[in-house]
mmCIF file of N, CA, C and O in Angstrom:
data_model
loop_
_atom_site.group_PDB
_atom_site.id
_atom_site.type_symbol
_atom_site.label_atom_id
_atom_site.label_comp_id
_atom_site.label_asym_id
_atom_site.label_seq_id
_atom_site.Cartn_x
_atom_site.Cartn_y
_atom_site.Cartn_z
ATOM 1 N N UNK A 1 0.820 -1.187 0.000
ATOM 2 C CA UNK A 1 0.000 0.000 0.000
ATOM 3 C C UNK A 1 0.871 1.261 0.000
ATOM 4 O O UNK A 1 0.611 2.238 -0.702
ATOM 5 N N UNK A 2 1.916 1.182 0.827
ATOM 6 C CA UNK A 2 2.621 2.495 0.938
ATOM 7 C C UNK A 2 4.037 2.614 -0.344
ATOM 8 O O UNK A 2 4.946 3.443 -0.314
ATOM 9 N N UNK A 3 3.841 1.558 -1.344
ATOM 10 C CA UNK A 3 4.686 1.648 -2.521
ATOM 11 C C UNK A 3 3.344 2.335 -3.212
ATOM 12 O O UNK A 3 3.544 3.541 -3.349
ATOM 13 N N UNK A 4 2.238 1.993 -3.616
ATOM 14 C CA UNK A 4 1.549 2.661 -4.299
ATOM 15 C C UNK A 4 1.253 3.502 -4.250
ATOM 16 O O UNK A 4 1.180 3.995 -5.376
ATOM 17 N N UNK A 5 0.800 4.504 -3.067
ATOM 18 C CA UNK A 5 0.899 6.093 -2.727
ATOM 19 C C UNK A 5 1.934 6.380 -3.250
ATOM 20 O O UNK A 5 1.926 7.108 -4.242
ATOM 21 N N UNK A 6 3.375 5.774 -2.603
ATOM 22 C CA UNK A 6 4.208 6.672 -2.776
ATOM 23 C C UNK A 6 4.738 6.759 -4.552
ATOM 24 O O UNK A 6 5.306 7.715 -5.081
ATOM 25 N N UNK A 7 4.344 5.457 -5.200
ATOM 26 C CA UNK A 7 4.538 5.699 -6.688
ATOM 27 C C UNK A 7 3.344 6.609 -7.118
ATOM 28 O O UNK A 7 3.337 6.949 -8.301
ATOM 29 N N UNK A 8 2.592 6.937 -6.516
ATOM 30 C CA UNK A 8 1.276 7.943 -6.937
ATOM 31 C C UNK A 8 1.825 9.668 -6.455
ATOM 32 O O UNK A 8 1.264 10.545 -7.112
ATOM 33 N N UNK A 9 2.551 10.023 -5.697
ATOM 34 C CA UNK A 9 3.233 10.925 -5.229
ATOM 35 C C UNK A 9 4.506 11.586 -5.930
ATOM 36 O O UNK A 9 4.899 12.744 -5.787
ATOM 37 N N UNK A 10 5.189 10.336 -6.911
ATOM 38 C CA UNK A 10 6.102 10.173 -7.290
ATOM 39 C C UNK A 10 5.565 10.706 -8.800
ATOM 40 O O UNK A 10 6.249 11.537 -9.398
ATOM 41 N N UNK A 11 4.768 10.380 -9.176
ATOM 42 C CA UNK A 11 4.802 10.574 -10.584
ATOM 43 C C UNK A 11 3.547 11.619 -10.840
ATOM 44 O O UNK A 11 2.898 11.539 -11.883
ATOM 45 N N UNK A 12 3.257 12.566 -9.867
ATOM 46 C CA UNK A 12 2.976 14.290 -9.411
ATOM 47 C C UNK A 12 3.987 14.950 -10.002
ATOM 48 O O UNK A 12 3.783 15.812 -10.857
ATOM 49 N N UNK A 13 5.112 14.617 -9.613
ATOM 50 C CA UNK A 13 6.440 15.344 -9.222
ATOM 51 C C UNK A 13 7.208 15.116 -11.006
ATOM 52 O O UNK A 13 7.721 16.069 -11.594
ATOM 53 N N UNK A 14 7.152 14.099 -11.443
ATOM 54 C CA UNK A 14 7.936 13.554 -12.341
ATOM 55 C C UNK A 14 7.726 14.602 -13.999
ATOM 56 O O UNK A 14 6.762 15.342 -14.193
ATOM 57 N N UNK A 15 8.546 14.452 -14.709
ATOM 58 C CA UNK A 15 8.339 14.618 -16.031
ATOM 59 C C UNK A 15 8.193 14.079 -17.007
ATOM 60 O O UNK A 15 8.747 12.987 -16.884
ATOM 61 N N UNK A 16 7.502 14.228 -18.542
ATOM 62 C CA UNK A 16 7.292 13.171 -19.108
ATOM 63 C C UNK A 16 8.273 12.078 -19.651
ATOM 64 O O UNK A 16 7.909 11.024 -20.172
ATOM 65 N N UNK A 17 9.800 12.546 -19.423
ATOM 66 C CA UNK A 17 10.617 12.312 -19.714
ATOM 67 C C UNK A 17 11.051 10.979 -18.502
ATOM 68 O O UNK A 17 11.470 9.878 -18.859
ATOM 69 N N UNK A 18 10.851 11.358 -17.160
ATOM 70 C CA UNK A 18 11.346 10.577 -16.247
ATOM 71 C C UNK A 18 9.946 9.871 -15.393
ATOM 72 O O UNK A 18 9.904 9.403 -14.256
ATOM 73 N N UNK A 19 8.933 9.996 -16.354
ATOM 74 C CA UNK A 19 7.725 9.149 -15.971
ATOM 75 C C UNK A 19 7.946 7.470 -16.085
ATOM 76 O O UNK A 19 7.193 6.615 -15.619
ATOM 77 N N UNK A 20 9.296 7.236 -16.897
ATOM 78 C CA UNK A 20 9.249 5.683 -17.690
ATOM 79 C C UNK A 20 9.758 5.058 -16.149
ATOM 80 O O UNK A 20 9.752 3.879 -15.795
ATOM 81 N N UNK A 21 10.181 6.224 -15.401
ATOM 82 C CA UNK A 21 11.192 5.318 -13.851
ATOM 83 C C UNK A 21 9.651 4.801 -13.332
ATOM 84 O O UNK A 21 9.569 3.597 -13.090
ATOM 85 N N UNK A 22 8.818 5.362 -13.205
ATOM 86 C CA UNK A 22 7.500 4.069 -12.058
ATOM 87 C C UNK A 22 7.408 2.758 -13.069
ATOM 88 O O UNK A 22 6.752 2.093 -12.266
ATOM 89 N N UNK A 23 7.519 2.062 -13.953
ATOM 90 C CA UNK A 23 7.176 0.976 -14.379
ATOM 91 C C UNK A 23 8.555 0.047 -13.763
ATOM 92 O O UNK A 23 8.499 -1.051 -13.208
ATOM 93 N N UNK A 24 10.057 1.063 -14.127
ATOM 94 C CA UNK A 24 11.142 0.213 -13.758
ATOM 95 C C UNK A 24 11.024 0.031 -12.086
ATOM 96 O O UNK A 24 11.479 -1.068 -11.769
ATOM 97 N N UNK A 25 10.610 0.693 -11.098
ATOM 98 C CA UNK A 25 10.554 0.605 -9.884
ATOM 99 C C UNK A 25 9.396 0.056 -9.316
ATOM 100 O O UNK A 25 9.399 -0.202 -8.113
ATOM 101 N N UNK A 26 8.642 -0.108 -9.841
ATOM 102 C CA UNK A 26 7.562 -1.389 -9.740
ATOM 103 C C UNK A 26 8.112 -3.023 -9.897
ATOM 104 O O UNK A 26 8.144 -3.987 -9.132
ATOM 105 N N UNK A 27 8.532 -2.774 -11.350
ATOM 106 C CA UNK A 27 9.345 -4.000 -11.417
ATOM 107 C C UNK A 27 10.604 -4.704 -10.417
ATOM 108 O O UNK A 27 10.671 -5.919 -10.232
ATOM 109 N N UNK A 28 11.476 -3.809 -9.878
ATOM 110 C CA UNK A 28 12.346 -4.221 -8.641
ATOM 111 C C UNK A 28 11.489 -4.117 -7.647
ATOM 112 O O UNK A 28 11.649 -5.102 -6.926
ATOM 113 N N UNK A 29 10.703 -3.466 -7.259
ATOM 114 C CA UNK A 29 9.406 -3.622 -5.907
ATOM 115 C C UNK A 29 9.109 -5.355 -6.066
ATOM 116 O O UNK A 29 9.207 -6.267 -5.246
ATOM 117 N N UNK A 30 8.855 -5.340 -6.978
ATOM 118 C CA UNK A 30 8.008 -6.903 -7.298
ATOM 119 C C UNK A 30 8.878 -7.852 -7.005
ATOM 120 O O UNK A 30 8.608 -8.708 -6.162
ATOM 121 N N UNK A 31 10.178 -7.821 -7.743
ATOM 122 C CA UNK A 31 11.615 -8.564 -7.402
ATOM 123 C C UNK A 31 12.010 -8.681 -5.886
ATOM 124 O O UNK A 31 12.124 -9.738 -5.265
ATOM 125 N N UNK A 32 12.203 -7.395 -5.393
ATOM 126 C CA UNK A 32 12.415 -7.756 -4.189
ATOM 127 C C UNK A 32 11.574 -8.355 -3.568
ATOM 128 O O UNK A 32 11.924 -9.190 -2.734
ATOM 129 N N UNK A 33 10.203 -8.080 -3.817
ATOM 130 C CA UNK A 33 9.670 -8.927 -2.331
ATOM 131 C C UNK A 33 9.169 -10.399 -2.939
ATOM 132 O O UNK A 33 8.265 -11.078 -2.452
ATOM 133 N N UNK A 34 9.970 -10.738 -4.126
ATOM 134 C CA UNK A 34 9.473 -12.186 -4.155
ATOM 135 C C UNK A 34 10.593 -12.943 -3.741
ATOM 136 O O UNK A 34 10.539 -14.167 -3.623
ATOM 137 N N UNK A 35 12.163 -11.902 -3.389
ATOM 138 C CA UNK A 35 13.178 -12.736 -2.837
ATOM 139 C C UNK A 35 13.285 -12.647 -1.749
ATOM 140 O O UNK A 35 14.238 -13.150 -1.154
ATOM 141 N N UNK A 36 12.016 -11.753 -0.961
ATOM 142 C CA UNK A 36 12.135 -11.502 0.770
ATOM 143 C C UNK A 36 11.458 -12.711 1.224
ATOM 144 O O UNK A 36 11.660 -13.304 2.284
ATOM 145 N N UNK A 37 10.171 -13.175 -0.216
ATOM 146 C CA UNK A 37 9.316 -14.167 0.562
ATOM 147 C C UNK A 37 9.776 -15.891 0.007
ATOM 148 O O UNK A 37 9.122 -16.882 0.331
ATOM 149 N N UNK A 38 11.030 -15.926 -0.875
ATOM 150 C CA UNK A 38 11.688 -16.772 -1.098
ATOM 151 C C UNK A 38 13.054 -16.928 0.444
ATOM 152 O O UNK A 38 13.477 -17.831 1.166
ATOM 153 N N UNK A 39 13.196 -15.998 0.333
ATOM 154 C CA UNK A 39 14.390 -16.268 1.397
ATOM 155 C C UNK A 39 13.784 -16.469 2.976
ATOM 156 O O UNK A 39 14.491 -17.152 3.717
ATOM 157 N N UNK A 40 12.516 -15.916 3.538
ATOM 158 C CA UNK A 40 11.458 -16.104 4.233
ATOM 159 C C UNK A 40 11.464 -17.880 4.394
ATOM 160 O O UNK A 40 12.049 -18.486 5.292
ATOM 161 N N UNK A 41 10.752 -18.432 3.410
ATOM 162 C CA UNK A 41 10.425 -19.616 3.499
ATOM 163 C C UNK A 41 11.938 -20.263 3.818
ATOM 164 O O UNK A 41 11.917 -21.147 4.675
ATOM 165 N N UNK A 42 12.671 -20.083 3.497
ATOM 166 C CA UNK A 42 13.841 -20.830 3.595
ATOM 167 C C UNK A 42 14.604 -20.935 4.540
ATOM 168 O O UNK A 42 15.175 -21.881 5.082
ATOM 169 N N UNK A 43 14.548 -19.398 4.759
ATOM 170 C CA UNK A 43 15.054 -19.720 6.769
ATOM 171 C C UNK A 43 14.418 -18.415 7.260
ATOM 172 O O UNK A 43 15.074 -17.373 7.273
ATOM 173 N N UNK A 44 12.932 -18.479 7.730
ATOM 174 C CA UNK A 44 12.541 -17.430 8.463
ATOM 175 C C UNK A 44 12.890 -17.192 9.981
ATOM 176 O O UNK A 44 12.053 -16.635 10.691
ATOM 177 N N UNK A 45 14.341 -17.678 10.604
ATOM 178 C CA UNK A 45 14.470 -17.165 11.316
ATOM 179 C C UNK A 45 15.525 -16.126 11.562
ATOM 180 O O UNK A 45 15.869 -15.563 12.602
ATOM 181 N N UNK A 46 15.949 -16.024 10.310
ATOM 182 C CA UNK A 46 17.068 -15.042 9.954
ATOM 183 C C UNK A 46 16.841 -14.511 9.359
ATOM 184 O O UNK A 46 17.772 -14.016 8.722
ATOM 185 N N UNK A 47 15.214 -14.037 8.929
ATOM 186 C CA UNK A 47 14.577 -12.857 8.552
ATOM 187 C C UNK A 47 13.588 -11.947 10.130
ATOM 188 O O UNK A 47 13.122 -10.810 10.057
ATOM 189 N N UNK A 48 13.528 -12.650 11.098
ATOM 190 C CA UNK A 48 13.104 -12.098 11.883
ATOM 191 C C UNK A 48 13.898 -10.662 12.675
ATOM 192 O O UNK A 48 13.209 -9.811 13.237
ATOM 193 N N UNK A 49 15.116 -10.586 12.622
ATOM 194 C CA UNK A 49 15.649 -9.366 13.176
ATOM 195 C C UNK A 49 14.982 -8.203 12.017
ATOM 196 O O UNK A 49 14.227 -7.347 12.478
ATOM 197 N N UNK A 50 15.243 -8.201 10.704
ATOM 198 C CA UNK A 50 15.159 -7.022 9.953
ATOM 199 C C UNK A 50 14.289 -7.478 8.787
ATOM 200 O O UNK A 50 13.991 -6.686 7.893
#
């Protein structure tokens, strides 16, 4: 929820030129958290500090 505001906040601000960055930062959003919830399953107890 608070990636989508803030990509909604983000592209207020942006130009048409540097509008193409929310699709690329969606795409690593997506990446990362499919290796937070890959590395999660694998040893979630060395995801519990951070």
């Amino acid at each position: 929820m608070l990636f989508f505001v803030g990509s909604l906040i983000l592209s207020t601000f942006l130009d048409a030129y540097s509008i193409k960055l929310i699709p690329i930062l969606a795409t690593w959003f997506v990446f990362g958290r499919i290796a937070f919830w890959i590395g999660y399953l694998k040893y979630p107890v060395d995801r519990a500090f951070g």
